[in-house]
GROMACS .gro file of N, CA and C in nm:
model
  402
    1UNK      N    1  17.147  -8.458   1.771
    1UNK     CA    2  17.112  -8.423   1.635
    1UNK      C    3  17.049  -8.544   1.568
    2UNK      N    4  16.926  -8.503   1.516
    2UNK     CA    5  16.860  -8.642   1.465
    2UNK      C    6  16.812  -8.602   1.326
    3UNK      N    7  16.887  -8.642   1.219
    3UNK     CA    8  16.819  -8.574   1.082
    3UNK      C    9  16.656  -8.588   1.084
    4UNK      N   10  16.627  -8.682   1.090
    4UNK     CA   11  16.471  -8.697   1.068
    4UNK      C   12  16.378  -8.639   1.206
    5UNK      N   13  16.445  -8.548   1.310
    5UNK     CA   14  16.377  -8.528   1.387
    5UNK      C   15  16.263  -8.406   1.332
    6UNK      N   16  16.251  -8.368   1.254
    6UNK     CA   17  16.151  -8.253   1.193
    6UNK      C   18  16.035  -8.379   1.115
    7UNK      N   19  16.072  -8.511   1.092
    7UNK     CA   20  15.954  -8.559   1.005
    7UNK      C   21  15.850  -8.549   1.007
    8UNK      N   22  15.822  -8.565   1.223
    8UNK     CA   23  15.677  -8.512   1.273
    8UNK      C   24  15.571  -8.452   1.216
    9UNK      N   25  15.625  -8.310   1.207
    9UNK     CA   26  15.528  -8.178   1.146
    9UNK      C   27  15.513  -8.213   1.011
   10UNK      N   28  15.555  -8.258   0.941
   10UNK     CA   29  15.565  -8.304   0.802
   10UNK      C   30  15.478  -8.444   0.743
   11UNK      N   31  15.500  -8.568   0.882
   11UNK     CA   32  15.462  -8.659   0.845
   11UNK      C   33  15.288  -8.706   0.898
   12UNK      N   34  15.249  -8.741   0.841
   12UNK     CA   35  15.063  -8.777   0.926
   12UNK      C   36  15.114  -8.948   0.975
   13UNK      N   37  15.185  -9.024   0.946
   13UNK     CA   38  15.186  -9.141   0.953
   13UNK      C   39  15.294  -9.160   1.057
   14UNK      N   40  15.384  -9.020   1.070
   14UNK     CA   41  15.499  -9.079   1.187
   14UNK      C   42  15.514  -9.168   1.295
   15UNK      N   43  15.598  -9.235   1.350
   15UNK     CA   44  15.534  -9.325   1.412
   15UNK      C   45  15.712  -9.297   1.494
   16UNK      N   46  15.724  -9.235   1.641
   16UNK     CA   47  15.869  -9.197   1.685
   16UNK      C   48  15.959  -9.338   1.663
   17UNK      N   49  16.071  -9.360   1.671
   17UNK     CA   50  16.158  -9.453   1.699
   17UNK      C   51  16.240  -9.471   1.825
   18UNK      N   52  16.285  -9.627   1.802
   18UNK     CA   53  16.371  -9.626   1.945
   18UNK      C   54  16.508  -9.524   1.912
   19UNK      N   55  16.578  -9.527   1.999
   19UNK     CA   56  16.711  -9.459   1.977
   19UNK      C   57  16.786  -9.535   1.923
   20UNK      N   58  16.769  -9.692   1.900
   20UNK     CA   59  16.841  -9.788   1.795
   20UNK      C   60  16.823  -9.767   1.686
   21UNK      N   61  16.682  -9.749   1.666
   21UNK     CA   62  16.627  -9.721   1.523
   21UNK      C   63  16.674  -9.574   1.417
   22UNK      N   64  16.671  -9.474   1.516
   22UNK     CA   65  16.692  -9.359   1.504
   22UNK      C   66  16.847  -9.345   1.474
   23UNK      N   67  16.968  -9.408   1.508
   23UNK     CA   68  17.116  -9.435   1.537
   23UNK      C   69  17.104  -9.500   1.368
   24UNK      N   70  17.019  -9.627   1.386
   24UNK     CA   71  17.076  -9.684   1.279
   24UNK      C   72  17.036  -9.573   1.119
   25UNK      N   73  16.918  -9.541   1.106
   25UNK     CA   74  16.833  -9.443   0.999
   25UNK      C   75  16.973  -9.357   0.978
   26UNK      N   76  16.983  -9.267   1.112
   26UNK     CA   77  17.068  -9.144   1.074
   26UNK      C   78  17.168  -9.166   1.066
   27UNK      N   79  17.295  -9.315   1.071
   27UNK     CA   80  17.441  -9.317   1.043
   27UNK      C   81  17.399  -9.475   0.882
   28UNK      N   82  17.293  -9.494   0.900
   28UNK     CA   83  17.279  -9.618   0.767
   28UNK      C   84  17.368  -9.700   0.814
   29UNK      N   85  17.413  -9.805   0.897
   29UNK     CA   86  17.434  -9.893   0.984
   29UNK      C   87  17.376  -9.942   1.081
   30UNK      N   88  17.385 -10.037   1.094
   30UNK     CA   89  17.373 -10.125   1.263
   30UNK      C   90  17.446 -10.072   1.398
   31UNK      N   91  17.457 -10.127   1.470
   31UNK     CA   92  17.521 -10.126   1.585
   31UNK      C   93  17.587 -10.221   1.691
   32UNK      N   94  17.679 -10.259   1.743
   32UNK     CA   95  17.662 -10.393   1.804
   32UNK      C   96  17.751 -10.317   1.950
   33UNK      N   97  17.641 -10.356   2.059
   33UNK     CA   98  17.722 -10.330   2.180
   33UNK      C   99  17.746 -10.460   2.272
   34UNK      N  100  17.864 -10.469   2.277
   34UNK     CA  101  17.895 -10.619   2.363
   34UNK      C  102  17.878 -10.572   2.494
   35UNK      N  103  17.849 -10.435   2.580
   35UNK     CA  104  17.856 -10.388   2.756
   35UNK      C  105  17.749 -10.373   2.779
   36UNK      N  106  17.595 -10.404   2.711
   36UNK     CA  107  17.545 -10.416   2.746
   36UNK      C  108  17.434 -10.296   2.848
   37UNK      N  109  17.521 -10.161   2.776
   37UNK     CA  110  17.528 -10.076   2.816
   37UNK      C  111  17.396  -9.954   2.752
   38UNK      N  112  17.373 -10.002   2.643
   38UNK     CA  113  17.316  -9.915   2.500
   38UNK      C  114  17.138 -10.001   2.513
   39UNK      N  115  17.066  -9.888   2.527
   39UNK     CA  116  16.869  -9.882   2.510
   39UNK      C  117  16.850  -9.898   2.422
   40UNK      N  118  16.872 -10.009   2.334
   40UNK     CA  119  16.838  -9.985   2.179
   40UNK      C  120  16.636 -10.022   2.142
   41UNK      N  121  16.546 -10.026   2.280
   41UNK     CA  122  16.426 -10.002   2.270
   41UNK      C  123  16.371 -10.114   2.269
   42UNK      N  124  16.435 -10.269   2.236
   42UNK     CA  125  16.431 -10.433   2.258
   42UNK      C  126  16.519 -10.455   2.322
   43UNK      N  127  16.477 -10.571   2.373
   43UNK     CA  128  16.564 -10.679   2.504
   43UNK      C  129  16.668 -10.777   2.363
   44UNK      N  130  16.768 -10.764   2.443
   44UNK     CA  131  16.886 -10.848   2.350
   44UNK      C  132  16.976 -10.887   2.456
   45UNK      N  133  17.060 -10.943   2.388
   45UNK     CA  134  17.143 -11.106   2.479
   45UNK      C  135  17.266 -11.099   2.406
   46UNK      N  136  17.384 -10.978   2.491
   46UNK     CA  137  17.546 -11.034   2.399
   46UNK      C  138  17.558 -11.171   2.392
   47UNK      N  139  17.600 -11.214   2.282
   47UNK     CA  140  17.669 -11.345   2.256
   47UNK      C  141  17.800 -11.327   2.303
   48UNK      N  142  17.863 -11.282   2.286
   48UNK     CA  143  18.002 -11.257   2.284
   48UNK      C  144  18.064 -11.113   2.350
   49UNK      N  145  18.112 -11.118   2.461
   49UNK     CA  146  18.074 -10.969   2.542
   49UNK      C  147  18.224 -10.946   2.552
   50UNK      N  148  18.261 -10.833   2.573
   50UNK     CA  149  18.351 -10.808   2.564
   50UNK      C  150  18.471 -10.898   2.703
   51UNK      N  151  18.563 -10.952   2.669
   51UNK     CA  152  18.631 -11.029   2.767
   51UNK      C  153  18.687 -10.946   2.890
   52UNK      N  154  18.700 -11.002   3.002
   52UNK     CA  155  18.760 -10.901   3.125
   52UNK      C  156  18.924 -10.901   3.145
   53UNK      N  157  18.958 -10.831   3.176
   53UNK     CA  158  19.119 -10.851   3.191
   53UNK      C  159  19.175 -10.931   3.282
   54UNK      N  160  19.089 -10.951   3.400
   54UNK     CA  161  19.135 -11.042   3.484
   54UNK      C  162  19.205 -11.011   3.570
   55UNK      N  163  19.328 -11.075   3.590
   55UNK     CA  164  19.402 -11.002   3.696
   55UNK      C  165  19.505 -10.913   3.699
   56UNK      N  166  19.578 -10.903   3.728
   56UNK     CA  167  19.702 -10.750   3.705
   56UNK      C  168  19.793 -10.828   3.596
   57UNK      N  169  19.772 -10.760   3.474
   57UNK     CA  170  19.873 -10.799   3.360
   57UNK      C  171  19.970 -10.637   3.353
   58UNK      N  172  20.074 -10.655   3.278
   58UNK     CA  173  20.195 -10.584   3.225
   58UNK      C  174  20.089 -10.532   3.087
   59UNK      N  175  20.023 -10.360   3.091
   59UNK     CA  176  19.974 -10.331   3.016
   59UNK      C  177  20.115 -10.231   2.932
   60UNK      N  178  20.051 -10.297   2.778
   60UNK     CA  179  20.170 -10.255   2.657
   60UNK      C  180  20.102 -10.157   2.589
   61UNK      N  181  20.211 -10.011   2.527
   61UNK     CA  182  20.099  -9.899   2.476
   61UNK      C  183  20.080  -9.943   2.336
   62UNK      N  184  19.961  -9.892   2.239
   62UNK     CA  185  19.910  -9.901   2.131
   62UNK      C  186  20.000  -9.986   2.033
   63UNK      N  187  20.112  -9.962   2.070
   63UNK     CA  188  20.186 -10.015   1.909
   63UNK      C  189  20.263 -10.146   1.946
   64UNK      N  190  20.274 -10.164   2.055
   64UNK     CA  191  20.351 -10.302   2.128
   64UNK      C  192  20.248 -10.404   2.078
   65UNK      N  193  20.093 -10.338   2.128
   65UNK     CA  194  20.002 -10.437   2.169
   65UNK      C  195  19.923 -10.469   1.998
   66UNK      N  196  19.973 -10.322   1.903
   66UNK     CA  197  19.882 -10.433   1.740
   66UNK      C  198  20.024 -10.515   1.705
   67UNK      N  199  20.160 -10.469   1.724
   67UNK     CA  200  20.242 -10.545   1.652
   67UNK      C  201  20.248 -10.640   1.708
   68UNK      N  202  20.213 -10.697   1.836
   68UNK     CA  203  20.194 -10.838   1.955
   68UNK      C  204  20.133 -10.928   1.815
   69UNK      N  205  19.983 -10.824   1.830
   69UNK     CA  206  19.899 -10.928   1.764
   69UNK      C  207  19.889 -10.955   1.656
   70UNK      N  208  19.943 -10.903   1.566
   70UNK     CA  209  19.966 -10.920   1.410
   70UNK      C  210  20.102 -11.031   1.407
   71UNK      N  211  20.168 -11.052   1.520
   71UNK     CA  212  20.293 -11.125   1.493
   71UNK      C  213  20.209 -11.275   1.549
   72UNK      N  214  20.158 -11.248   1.603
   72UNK     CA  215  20.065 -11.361   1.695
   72UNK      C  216  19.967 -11.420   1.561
   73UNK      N  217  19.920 -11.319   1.499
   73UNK     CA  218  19.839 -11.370   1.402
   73UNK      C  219  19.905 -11.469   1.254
   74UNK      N  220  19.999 -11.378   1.212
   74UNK     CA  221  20.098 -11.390   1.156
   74UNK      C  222  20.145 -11.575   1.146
   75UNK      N  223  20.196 -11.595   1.333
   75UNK     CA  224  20.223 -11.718   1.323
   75UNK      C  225  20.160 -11.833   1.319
   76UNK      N  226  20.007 -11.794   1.391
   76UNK     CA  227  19.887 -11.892   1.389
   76UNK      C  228  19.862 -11.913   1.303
   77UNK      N  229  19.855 -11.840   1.167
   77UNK     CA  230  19.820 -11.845   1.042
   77UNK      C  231  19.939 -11.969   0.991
   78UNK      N  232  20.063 -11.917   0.992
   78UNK     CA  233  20.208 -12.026   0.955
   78UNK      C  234  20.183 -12.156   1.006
   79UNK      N  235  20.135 -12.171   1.125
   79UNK     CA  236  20.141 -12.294   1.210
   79UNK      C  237  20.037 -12.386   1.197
   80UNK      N  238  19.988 -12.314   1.120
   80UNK     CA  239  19.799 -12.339   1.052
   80UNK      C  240  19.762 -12.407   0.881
   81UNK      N  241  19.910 -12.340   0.852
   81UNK     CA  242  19.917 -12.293   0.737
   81UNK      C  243  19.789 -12.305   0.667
   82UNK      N  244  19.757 -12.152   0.763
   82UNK     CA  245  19.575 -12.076   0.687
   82UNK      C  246  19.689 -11.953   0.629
   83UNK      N  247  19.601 -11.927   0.539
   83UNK     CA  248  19.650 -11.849   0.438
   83UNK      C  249  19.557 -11.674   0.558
   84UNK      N  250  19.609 -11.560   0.529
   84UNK     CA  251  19.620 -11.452   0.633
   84UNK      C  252  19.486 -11.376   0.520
   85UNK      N  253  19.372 -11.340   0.581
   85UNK     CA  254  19.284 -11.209   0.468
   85UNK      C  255  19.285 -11.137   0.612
   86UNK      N  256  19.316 -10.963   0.533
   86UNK     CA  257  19.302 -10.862   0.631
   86UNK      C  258  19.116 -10.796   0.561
   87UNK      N  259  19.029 -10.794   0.642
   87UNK     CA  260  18.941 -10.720   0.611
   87UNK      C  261  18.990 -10.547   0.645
   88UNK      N  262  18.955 -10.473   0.540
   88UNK     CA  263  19.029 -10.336   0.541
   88UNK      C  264  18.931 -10.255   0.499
   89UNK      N  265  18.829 -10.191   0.634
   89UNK     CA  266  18.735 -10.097   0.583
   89UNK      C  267  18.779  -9.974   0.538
   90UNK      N  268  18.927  -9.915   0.561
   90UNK     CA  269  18.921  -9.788   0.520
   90UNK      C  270  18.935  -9.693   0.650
   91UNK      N  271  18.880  -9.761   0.767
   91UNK     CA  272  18.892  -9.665   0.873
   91UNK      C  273  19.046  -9.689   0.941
   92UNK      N  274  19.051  -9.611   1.098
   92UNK     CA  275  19.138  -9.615   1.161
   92UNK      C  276  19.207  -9.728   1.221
   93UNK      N  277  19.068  -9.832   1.277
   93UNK     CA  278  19.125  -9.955   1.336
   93UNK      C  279  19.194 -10.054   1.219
   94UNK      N  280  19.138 -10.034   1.100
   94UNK     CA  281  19.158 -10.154   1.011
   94UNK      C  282  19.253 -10.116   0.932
   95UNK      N  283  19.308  -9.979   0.896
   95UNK     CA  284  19.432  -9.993   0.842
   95UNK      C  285  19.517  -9.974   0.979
   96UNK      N  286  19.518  -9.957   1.074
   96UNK     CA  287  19.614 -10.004   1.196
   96UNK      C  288  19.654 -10.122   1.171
   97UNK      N  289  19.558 -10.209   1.158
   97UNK     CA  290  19.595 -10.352   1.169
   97UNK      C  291  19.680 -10.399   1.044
   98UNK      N  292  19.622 -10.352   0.937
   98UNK     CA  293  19.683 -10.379   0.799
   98UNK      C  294  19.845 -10.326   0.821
   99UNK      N  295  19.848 -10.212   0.843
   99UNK     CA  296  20.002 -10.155   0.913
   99UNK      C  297  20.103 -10.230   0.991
  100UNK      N  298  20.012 -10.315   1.058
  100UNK     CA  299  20.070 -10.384   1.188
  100UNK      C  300  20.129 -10.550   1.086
  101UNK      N  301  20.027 -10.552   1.035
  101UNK     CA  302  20.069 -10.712   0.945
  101UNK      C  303  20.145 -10.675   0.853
  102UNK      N  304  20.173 -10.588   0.783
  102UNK     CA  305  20.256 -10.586   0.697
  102UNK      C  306  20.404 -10.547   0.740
  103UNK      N  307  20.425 -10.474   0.841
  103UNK     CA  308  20.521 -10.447   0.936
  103UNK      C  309  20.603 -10.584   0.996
  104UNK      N  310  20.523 -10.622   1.065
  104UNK     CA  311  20.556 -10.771   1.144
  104UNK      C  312  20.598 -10.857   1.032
  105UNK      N  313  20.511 -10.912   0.913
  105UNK     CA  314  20.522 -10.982   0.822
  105UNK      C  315  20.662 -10.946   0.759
  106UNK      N  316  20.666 -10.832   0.713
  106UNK     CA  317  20.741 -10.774   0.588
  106UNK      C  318  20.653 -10.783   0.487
  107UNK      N  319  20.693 -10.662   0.341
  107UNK     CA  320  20.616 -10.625   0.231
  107UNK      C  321  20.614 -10.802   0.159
  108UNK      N  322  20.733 -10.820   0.135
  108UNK     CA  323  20.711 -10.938   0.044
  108UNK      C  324  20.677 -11.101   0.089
  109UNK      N  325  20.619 -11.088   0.245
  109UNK     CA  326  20.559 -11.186   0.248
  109UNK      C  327  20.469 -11.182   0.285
  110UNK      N  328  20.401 -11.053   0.295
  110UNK     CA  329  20.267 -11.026   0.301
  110UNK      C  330  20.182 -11.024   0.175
  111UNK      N  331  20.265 -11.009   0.051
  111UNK     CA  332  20.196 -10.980  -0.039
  111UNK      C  333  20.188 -11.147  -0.113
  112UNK      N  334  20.295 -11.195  -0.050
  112UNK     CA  335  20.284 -11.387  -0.080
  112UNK      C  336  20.173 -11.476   0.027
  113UNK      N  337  20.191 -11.433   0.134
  113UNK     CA  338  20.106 -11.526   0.232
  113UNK      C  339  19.968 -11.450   0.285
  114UNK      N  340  19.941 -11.345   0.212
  114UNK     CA  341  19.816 -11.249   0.263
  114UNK      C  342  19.707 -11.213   0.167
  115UNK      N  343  19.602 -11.144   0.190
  115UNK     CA  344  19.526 -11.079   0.077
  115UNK      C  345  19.465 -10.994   0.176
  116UNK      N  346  19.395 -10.895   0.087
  116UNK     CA  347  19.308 -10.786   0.185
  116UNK      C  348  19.223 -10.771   0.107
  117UNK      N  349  19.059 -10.786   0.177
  117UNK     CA  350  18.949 -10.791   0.147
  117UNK      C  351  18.898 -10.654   0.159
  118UNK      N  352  18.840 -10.553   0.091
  118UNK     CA  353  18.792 -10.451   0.071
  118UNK      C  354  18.672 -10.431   0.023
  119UNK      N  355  18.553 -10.274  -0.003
  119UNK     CA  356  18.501 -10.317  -0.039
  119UNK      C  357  18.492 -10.148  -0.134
  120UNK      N  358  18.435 -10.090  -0.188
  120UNK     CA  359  18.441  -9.956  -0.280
  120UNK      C  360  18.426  -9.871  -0.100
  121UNK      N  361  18.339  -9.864  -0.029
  121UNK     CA  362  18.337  -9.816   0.089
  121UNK      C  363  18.456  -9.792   0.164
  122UNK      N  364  18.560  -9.884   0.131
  122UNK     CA  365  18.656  -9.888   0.209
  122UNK      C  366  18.746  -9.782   0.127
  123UNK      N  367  18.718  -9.780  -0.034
  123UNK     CA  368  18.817  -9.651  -0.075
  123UNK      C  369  18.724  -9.530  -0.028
  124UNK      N  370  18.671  -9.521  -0.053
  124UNK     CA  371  18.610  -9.409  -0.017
  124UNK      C  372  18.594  -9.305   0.104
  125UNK      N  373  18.634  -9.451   0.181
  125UNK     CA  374  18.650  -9.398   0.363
  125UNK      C  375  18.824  -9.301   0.349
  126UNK      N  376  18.938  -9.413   0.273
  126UNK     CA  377  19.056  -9.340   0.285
  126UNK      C  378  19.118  -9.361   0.119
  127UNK      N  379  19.070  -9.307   0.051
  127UNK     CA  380  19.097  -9.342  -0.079
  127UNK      C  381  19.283  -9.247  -0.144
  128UNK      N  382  19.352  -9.227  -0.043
  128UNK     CA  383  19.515  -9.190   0.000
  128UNK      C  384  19.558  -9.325   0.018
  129UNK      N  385  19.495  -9.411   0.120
  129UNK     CA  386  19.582  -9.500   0.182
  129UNK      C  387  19.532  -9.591   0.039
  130UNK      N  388  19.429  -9.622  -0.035
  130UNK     CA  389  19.395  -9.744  -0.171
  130UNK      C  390  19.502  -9.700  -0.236
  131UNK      N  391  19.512  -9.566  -0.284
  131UNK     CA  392  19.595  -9.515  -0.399
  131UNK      C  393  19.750  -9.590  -0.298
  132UNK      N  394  19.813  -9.529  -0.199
  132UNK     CA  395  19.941  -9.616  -0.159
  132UNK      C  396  19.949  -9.765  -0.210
  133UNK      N  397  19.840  -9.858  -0.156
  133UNK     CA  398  19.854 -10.003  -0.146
  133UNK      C  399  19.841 -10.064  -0.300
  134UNK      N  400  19.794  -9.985  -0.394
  134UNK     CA  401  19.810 -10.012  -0.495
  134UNK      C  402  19.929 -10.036  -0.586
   0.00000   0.00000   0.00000
């Protein structure tokens, strides 16, 4: 499904797009693929690719593995003493995480040693979960 796929007949100046171009137009975002996997119609170079697992680790399900890392984060931050910002778009992964730090942390020292960066997008994505955190 490509909204602008009818512009053709319509347009004298059309000019087709890559499927990057076309991805980004019809969702109004970017894209970033670290596998190296995605035609986005130019040659590009992950910086930063997704890491490999390596060798046989003890795999932990969903909730072991954000509360791992929010407790992990949690202490790097203490041991750092960097002060903790959750970026919180509103979607699934990012209030997971927000869930996970405030859990691990507790309410009242999350709301002392933390902040969460938002942006109107982010109510809008889950504007239930803004109204809660408020």
């Amino acid at each position: 499904l490509n909204k602008f796929a009818g512009l053709e007949e319509y347009n004298d100046f059309f000019c087709p797009l890559s499927p990057y171009q076309s991805f980004v137009r019809f969702f109004e975002t970017g894209i970033i693929d670290r596998t190296e996997t995605l035609d986005f119609g130019f040659k590009y170079k992950v910086l930063d690719p997704v890491p490999s697992l390596g060798g046989v680790q003890d795999f932990l399900d969903f909730e072991q593995l954000i509360k791992a890392r929010a407790n992990d984060a949690a202490i790097t931050a203490s041991d750092m003493n960097r002060p903790i910002n959750v970026l919180w778009s509103g979607g699934i992964d990012s209030t997971a995480v927000l869930i996970a730090m405030i859990q691990e942390m507790g309410e009242e020292a999350f709301k002392k040693e933390a902040t969460i960066s938002l942006t109107i997008g982010s109510v809008f994505e889950f504007p239930e979960f803004y109204q809660h955190l408020v």
